[in-house]
PDB file of C-alpha atoms in Angstrom:
ATOM      1  CA  MET A 406    -111.990  86.231  -7.283  1.00  0.00           C
ATOM      2  CA  ARG A 407    -108.910  85.748  -9.277  1.00  0.00           C
ATOM      3  CA  ILE A 408    -107.586  89.110  -8.065  1.00  0.00           C
ATOM      4  CA  LEU A 409    -108.157  88.120  -4.451  1.00  0.00           C
ATOM      5  CA  LYS A 410    -106.187  84.895  -4.984  1.00  0.00           C
ATOM      6  CA  LEU A 411    -103.320  86.810  -6.561  1.00  0.00           C
ATOM      7  CA  ILE A 412    -103.216  89.241  -3.678  1.00  0.00           C
ATOM      8  CA  CYS A 413    -103.113  86.370  -1.150  1.00  0.00           C
ATOM      9  CA  VAL A 414    -100.393  84.563  -3.122  1.00  0.00           C
ATOM     10  CA  ALA A 415     -98.409  87.773  -3.476  1.00  0.00           C
ATOM     11  CA  SER A 416     -98.822  88.438   0.241  1.00  0.00           C
ATOM     12  CA  LEU A 417     -97.592  84.939   1.145  1.00  0.00           C
ATOM     13  CA  ALA A 418     -94.652  85.241  -1.264  1.00  0.00           C
ATOM     14  CA  ALA A 419     -93.664  88.583   0.242  1.00  0.00           C
ATOM     15  CA  THR A 420     -93.789  87.079   3.728  1.00  0.00           C
ATOM     16  CA  ALA A 421     -91.655  84.110   2.652  1.00  0.00           C
ATOM     17  CA  PHE A 422     -88.908  86.333   1.216  1.00  0.00           C
ATOM     18  CA  THR A 423     -88.825  88.855   4.036  1.00  0.00           C
ATOM     19  CA  ALA A 424     -85.771  88.389   6.288  1.00  0.00           C
ATOM     20  CA  ALA A 425     -86.480  87.002   9.723  1.00  0.00           C
ATOM     21  CA  PRO A 426     -86.225  89.616  12.444  1.00  0.00           C
ATOM     22  CA  ALA A 427     -82.962  89.610  14.386  1.00  0.00           C
ATOM     23  CA  ALA A 428     -83.132  87.749  17.698  1.00  0.00           C
ATOM     24  CA  ALA A 429     -83.260  90.086  20.641  1.00  0.00           C
ATOM     25  CA  ALA A 430     -80.001  90.274  22.609  1.00  0.00           C
ATOM     26  CA  THR A 431     -80.053  88.383  25.906  1.00  0.00           C
ATOM     27  CA  PRO A 432     -80.462  90.861  28.711  1.00  0.00           C
ATOM     28  CA  ALA A 433     -77.523  91.190  31.111  1.00  0.00           C
ATOM     29  CA  VAL A 434     -77.807  88.832  34.057  1.00  0.00           C
ATOM     30  CA  GLN A 435     -76.213  89.754  37.325  1.00  0.00           C
ATOM     31  CA  ALA A 436     -74.650  87.351  39.796  1.00  0.00           C
ATOM     32  CA  ASP A 437     -73.329  88.045  43.240  1.00  0.00           C
ATOM     33  CA  GLY A 438     -69.752  87.364  44.270  1.00  0.00           C
ATOM     34  CA  LYS A 439     -68.748  86.677  47.822  1.00  0.00           C
ATOM     35  CA  ALA A 440     -65.785  85.686  49.946  1.00  0.00           C
ATOM     36  CA  LEU A 441     -65.829  84.128  53.393  1.00  0.00           C
ATOM     37  CA  ILE A 442     -62.936  85.407  55.460  1.00  0.00           C
ATOM     38  CA  LEU A 443     -62.183  83.059  58.343  1.00  0.00           C
ATOM     39  CA  VAL A 444     -60.250  83.683  61.507  1.00  0.00           C
ATOM     40  CA  PRO A 445     -56.947  81.766  61.361  1.00  0.00           C
ATOM     41  CA  LEU A 446     -57.208  78.469  63.233  1.00  0.00           C
ATOM     42  CA  THR A 447     -55.195  77.938  66.370  1.00  0.00           C
ATOM     43  CA  LEU A 448     -54.405  74.624  68.001  1.00  0.00           C
ATOM     44  CA  THR A 449     -52.727  74.499  71.409  1.00  0.00           C
ATOM     45  CA  LYS A 450     -51.515  71.504  73.392  1.00  0.00           C
ATOM     46  CA  ILE A 451     -52.955  71.535  76.896  1.00  0.00           C
ATOM     47  CA  GLN A 452     -51.553  68.199  78.071  1.00  0.00           C
ATOM     48  CA  ASP A 453     -49.239  65.469  76.707  1.00  0.00           C
ATOM     49  CA  LEU A 454     -50.289  61.837  76.313  1.00  0.00           C
ATOM     50  CA  ASP A 455     -48.835  59.823  79.200  1.00  0.00           C
ATOM     51  CA  PHE A 456     -49.160  56.038  79.546  1.00  0.00           C
ATOM     52  CA  GLY A 457     -48.019  56.227  83.174  1.00  0.00           C
ATOM     53  CA  ALA A 458     -45.715  53.897  85.083  1.00  0.00           C
ATOM     54  CA  ILE A 459     -45.824  50.252  84.010  1.00  0.00           C
ATOM     55  CA  VAL A 460     -44.204  47.101  85.415  1.00  0.00           C
ATOM     56  CA  PRO A 461     -43.477  44.511  82.688  1.00  0.00           C
ATOM     57  CA  SER A 462     -43.320  40.738  83.137  1.00  0.00           C
ATOM     58  CA  ALA A 463     -42.123  37.733  81.148  1.00  0.00           C
ATOM     59  CA  VAL A 464     -45.355  38.000  79.131  1.00  0.00           C
ATOM     60  CA  SER A 465     -46.064  40.766  76.629  1.00  0.00           C
ATOM     61  CA  GLY A 466     -48.943  43.139  77.202  1.00  0.00           C
ATOM     62  CA  ALA A 467     -50.512  46.362  76.138  1.00  0.00           C
ATOM     63  CA  VAL A 468     -51.468  49.634  77.766  1.00  0.00           C
ATOM     64  CA  VAL A 469     -54.477  51.599  76.557  1.00  0.00           C
ATOM     65  CA  ILE A 470     -55.350  55.201  77.409  1.00  0.00           C
ATOM     66  CA  ASN A 471     -58.979  56.018  76.568  1.00  0.00           C
ATOM     67  CA  ALA A 472     -59.211  59.200  74.449  1.00  0.00           C
ATOM     68  CA  THR A 473     -62.555  60.237  75.967  1.00  0.00           C
ATOM     69  CA  THR A 474     -62.133  59.450  79.652  1.00  0.00           C
ATOM     70  CA  GLY A 475     -58.359  59.292  80.047  1.00  0.00           C
ATOM     71  CA  ASN A 476     -58.717  55.972  81.895  1.00  0.00           C
ATOM     72  CA  ARG A 477     -55.901  53.439  81.587  1.00  0.00           C
ATOM     73  CA  THR A 478     -56.419  49.740  80.884  1.00  0.00           C
ATOM     74  CA  MET A 479     -53.797  46.973  81.114  1.00  0.00           C
ATOM     75  CA  ILE A 480     -53.885  43.925  78.869  1.00  0.00           C
ATOM     76  CA  GLY A 481     -51.739  40.797  79.270  1.00  0.00           C
ATOM     77  CA  GLY A 482     -48.531  40.654  81.290  1.00  0.00           C
ATOM     78  CA  VAL A 483     -48.251  44.256  82.448  1.00  0.00           C
ATOM     79  CA  THR A 484     -49.139  45.888  85.732  1.00  0.00           C
ATOM     80  CA  GLY A 485     -49.890  49.561  86.101  1.00  0.00           C
ATOM     81  CA  VAL A 486     -48.555  51.565  89.017  1.00  0.00           C
ATOM     82  CA  PRO A 487     -51.684  53.176  90.586  1.00  0.00           C
ATOM     83  CA  SER A 488     -49.902  56.340  91.720  1.00  0.00           C
ATOM     84  CA  ASP A 489     -48.891  57.128  88.095  1.00  0.00           C
ATOM     85  CA  ALA A 490     -51.921  56.130  86.036  1.00  0.00           C
ATOM     86  CA  GLY A 491     -51.158  58.369  83.055  1.00  0.00           C
ATOM     87  CA  PHE A 492     -53.633  60.514  81.142  1.00  0.00           C
ATOM     88  CA  ARG A 493     -54.853  61.381  77.682  1.00  0.00           C
ATOM     89  CA  ALA A 494     -53.476  64.241  75.606  1.00  0.00           C
ATOM     90  CA  ARG A 495     -55.666  67.344  75.389  1.00  0.00           C
ATOM     91  CA  PHE A 496     -55.750  70.064  72.751  1.00  0.00           C
ATOM     92  CA  ALA A 497     -57.787  73.250  72.416  1.00  0.00           C
ATOM     93  CA  GLY A 498     -58.466  74.993  69.143  1.00  0.00           C
ATOM     94  CA  ALA A 499     -60.142  78.217  68.132  1.00  0.00           C
ATOM     95  CA  GLY A 500     -61.428  79.705  64.904  1.00  0.00           C
ATOM     96  CA  SER A 501     -64.452  81.109  63.127  1.00  0.00           C
ATOM     97  CA  PRO A 502     -67.771  80.198  64.768  1.00  0.00           C
ATOM     98  CA  SER A 503     -69.785  77.293  63.344  1.00  0.00           C
ATOM     99  CA  GLN A 504     -67.088  76.349  60.805  1.00  0.00           C
ATOM    100  CA  GLN A 505     -66.076  72.718  60.397  1.00  0.00           C
ATOM    101  CA  VAL A 506     -62.524  71.608  61.102  1.00  0.00           C
ATOM    102  CA  ILE A 507     -60.788  68.387  60.034  1.00  0.00           C
ATOM    103  CA  ILE A 508     -58.376  66.917  62.589  1.00  0.00           C
ATOM    104  CA  THR A 509     -55.556  64.633  61.466  1.00  0.00           C
ATOM    105  CA  MET A 510     -52.892  62.849  63.510  1.00  0.00           C
ATOM    106  CA  ASN A 511     -49.593  61.206  62.618  1.00  0.00           C
ATOM    107  CA  PRO A 512     -48.678  58.774  65.398  1.00  0.00           C
ATOM    108  CA  PRO A 513     -45.108  57.627  65.931  1.00  0.00           C
ATOM    109  CA  ALA A 514     -44.372  54.001  65.084  1.00  0.00           C
ATOM    110  CA  GLN A 515     -42.469  53.587  68.326  1.00  0.00           C
ATOM    111  CA  LEU A 516     -41.476  55.219  71.587  1.00  0.00           C
ATOM    112  CA  ASP A 517     -37.784  54.952  72.469  1.00  0.00           C
ATOM    113  CA  ASP A 518     -35.616  55.411  75.522  1.00  0.00           C
ATOM    114  CA  GLY A 519     -32.644  56.996  73.726  1.00  0.00           C
ATOM    115  CA  SER A 520     -30.550  53.835  74.243  1.00  0.00           C
ATOM    116  CA  GLY A 521     -31.968  51.771  71.387  1.00  0.00           C
ATOM    117  CA  ASN A 522     -34.860  50.195  73.303  1.00  0.00           C
ATOM    118  CA  THR A 523     -38.329  50.711  71.839  1.00  0.00           C
ATOM    119  CA  ILE A 524     -42.027  50.227  72.532  1.00  0.00           C
ATOM    120  CA  ASP A 525     -44.382  49.827  69.571  1.00  0.00           C
ATOM    121  CA  VAL A 526     -47.260  52.291  69.271  1.00  0.00           C
ATOM    122  CA  LEU A 527     -50.243  50.276  68.054  1.00  0.00           C
ATOM    123  CA  GLY A 528     -52.313  53.379  67.401  1.00  0.00           C
ATOM    124  CA  LEU A 529     -53.681  56.693  68.590  1.00  0.00           C
ATOM    125  CA  THR A 530     -57.373  57.509  68.939  1.00  0.00           C
ATOM    126  CA  MET A 531     -59.468  60.691  69.110  1.00  0.00           C
ATOM    127  CA  ASP A 532     -62.322  61.318  71.527  1.00  0.00           C
ATOM    128  CA  GLY A 533     -64.783  61.802  68.689  1.00  0.00           C
ATOM    129  CA  PRO A 534     -65.038  62.280  64.955  1.00  0.00           C
ATOM    130  CA  ALA A 535     -62.197  63.752  62.906  1.00  0.00           C
ATOM    131  CA  ILE A 536     -64.554  66.509  61.707  1.00  0.00           C
ATOM    132  CA  ARG A 537     -65.437  69.001  64.445  1.00  0.00           C
ATOM    133  CA  THR A 538     -67.636  72.082  64.399  1.00  0.00           C
ATOM    134  CA  ILE A 539     -66.320  75.163  66.136  1.00  0.00           C
ATOM    135  CA  ASP A 540     -68.679  76.276  68.894  1.00  0.00           C
ATOM    136  CA  PRO A 541     -70.681  79.319  67.693  1.00  0.00           C
ATOM    137  CA  VAL A 542     -70.508  81.039  71.088  1.00  0.00           C
ATOM    138  CA  THR A 543     -67.091  80.194  72.531  1.00  0.00           C
ATOM    139  CA  ARG A 544     -65.423  79.881  69.089  1.00  0.00           C
ATOM    140  CA  ALA A 545     -63.472  76.915  70.457  1.00  0.00           C
ATOM    141  CA  PHE A 546     -63.165  73.178  69.981  1.00  0.00           C
ATOM    142  CA  PHE A 547     -61.408  70.557  72.087  1.00  0.00           C
ATOM    143  CA  LEU A 548     -59.698  67.268  71.318  1.00  0.00           C
ATOM    144  CA  GLY A 549     -58.697  64.345  73.520  1.00  0.00           C
ATOM    145  CA  VAL A 550     -56.141  61.810  72.284  1.00  0.00           C
ATOM    146  CA  GLY A 551     -55.518  58.345  73.674  1.00  0.00           C
ATOM    147  CA  GLY A 552     -53.625  55.375  72.371  1.00  0.00           C
ATOM    148  CA  THR A 553     -52.323  51.869  72.723  1.00  0.00           C
ATOM    149  CA  ILE A 554     -48.731  50.718  73.214  1.00  0.00           C
ATOM    150  CA  MET A 555     -47.307  47.172  73.207  1.00  0.00           C
ATOM    151  CA  ILE A 556     -44.999  46.230  76.081  1.00  0.00           C
ATOM    152  CA  ASN A 557     -42.494  43.479  75.207  1.00  0.00           C
ATOM    153  CA  PRO A 558     -41.746  40.616  77.586  1.00  0.00           C
ATOM    154  CA  ASN A 559     -39.195  41.844  80.148  1.00  0.00           C
ATOM    155  CA  GLN A 560     -39.180  45.335  78.624  1.00  0.00           C
ATOM    156  CA  VAL A 561     -36.061  47.264  79.628  1.00  0.00           C
ATOM    157  CA  ALA A 562     -36.766  49.886  82.323  1.00  0.00           C
ATOM    158  CA  GLY A 563     -36.566  53.529  81.299  1.00  0.00           C
ATOM    159  CA  ILE A 564     -38.513  56.559  80.138  1.00  0.00           C
ATOM    160  CA  TYR A 565     -39.764  56.038  76.602  1.00  0.00           C
ATOM    161  CA  THR A 566     -40.826  59.024  74.531  1.00  0.00           C
ATOM    162  CA  GLY A 567     -42.013  59.902  71.056  1.00  0.00           C
ATOM    163  CA  GLN A 568     -43.775  62.743  69.319  1.00  0.00           C
ATOM    164  CA  PHE A 569     -46.928  62.856  67.268  1.00  0.00           C
ATOM    165  CA  ASP A 570     -48.395  65.615  65.136  1.00  0.00           C
ATOM    166  CA  VAL A 571     -51.963  66.873  65.342  1.00  0.00           C
ATOM    167  CA  THR A 572     -53.214  69.177  62.589  1.00  0.00           C
ATOM    168  CA  ALA A 573     -56.459  71.136  62.266  1.00  0.00           C
ATOM    169  CA  ASN A 574     -57.665  72.573  58.944  1.00  0.00           C
ATOM    170  CA  TYR A 575     -60.903  74.197  57.894  1.00  0.00           C
ATOM    171  CA  GLN A 576     -63.020  71.835  55.831  1.00  0.00           C
TER     172      GLN A 576
END
């Protein structure tokens, strides 16, 4: 019996002093790489924003062009000339199908007549969200822009103009 114990003890001692086997190397793992090549975006002005012909009064007022419908609304002491009702701005864009595009605008602070007279631009609006999805079939998107201007009491007659920037970028 004593011999059996010695053999077991010797066997355990040999196991304890044997170096641990080296860990197996991690097998190579593959990953895919990809690149999405998009068609360059285009953005084209179809129509300018036009607030139409307006007759001021001794009371200030505002003129609003709806970005979705193009309809004009008068507020306060202004009268719109029906034969020149104005219209919204329109833009068309094109790019890769089903991609999202972010639209940004930088409105002018004022319109001016070139002689030092100004009309304040209260804001510009879009006919929908700033993020658009390019149509998967036509590969196009469209944008309507309206806005609001403030007409001062007894505003000086003239043609008032200003520029605004519209930018489209892939999201």
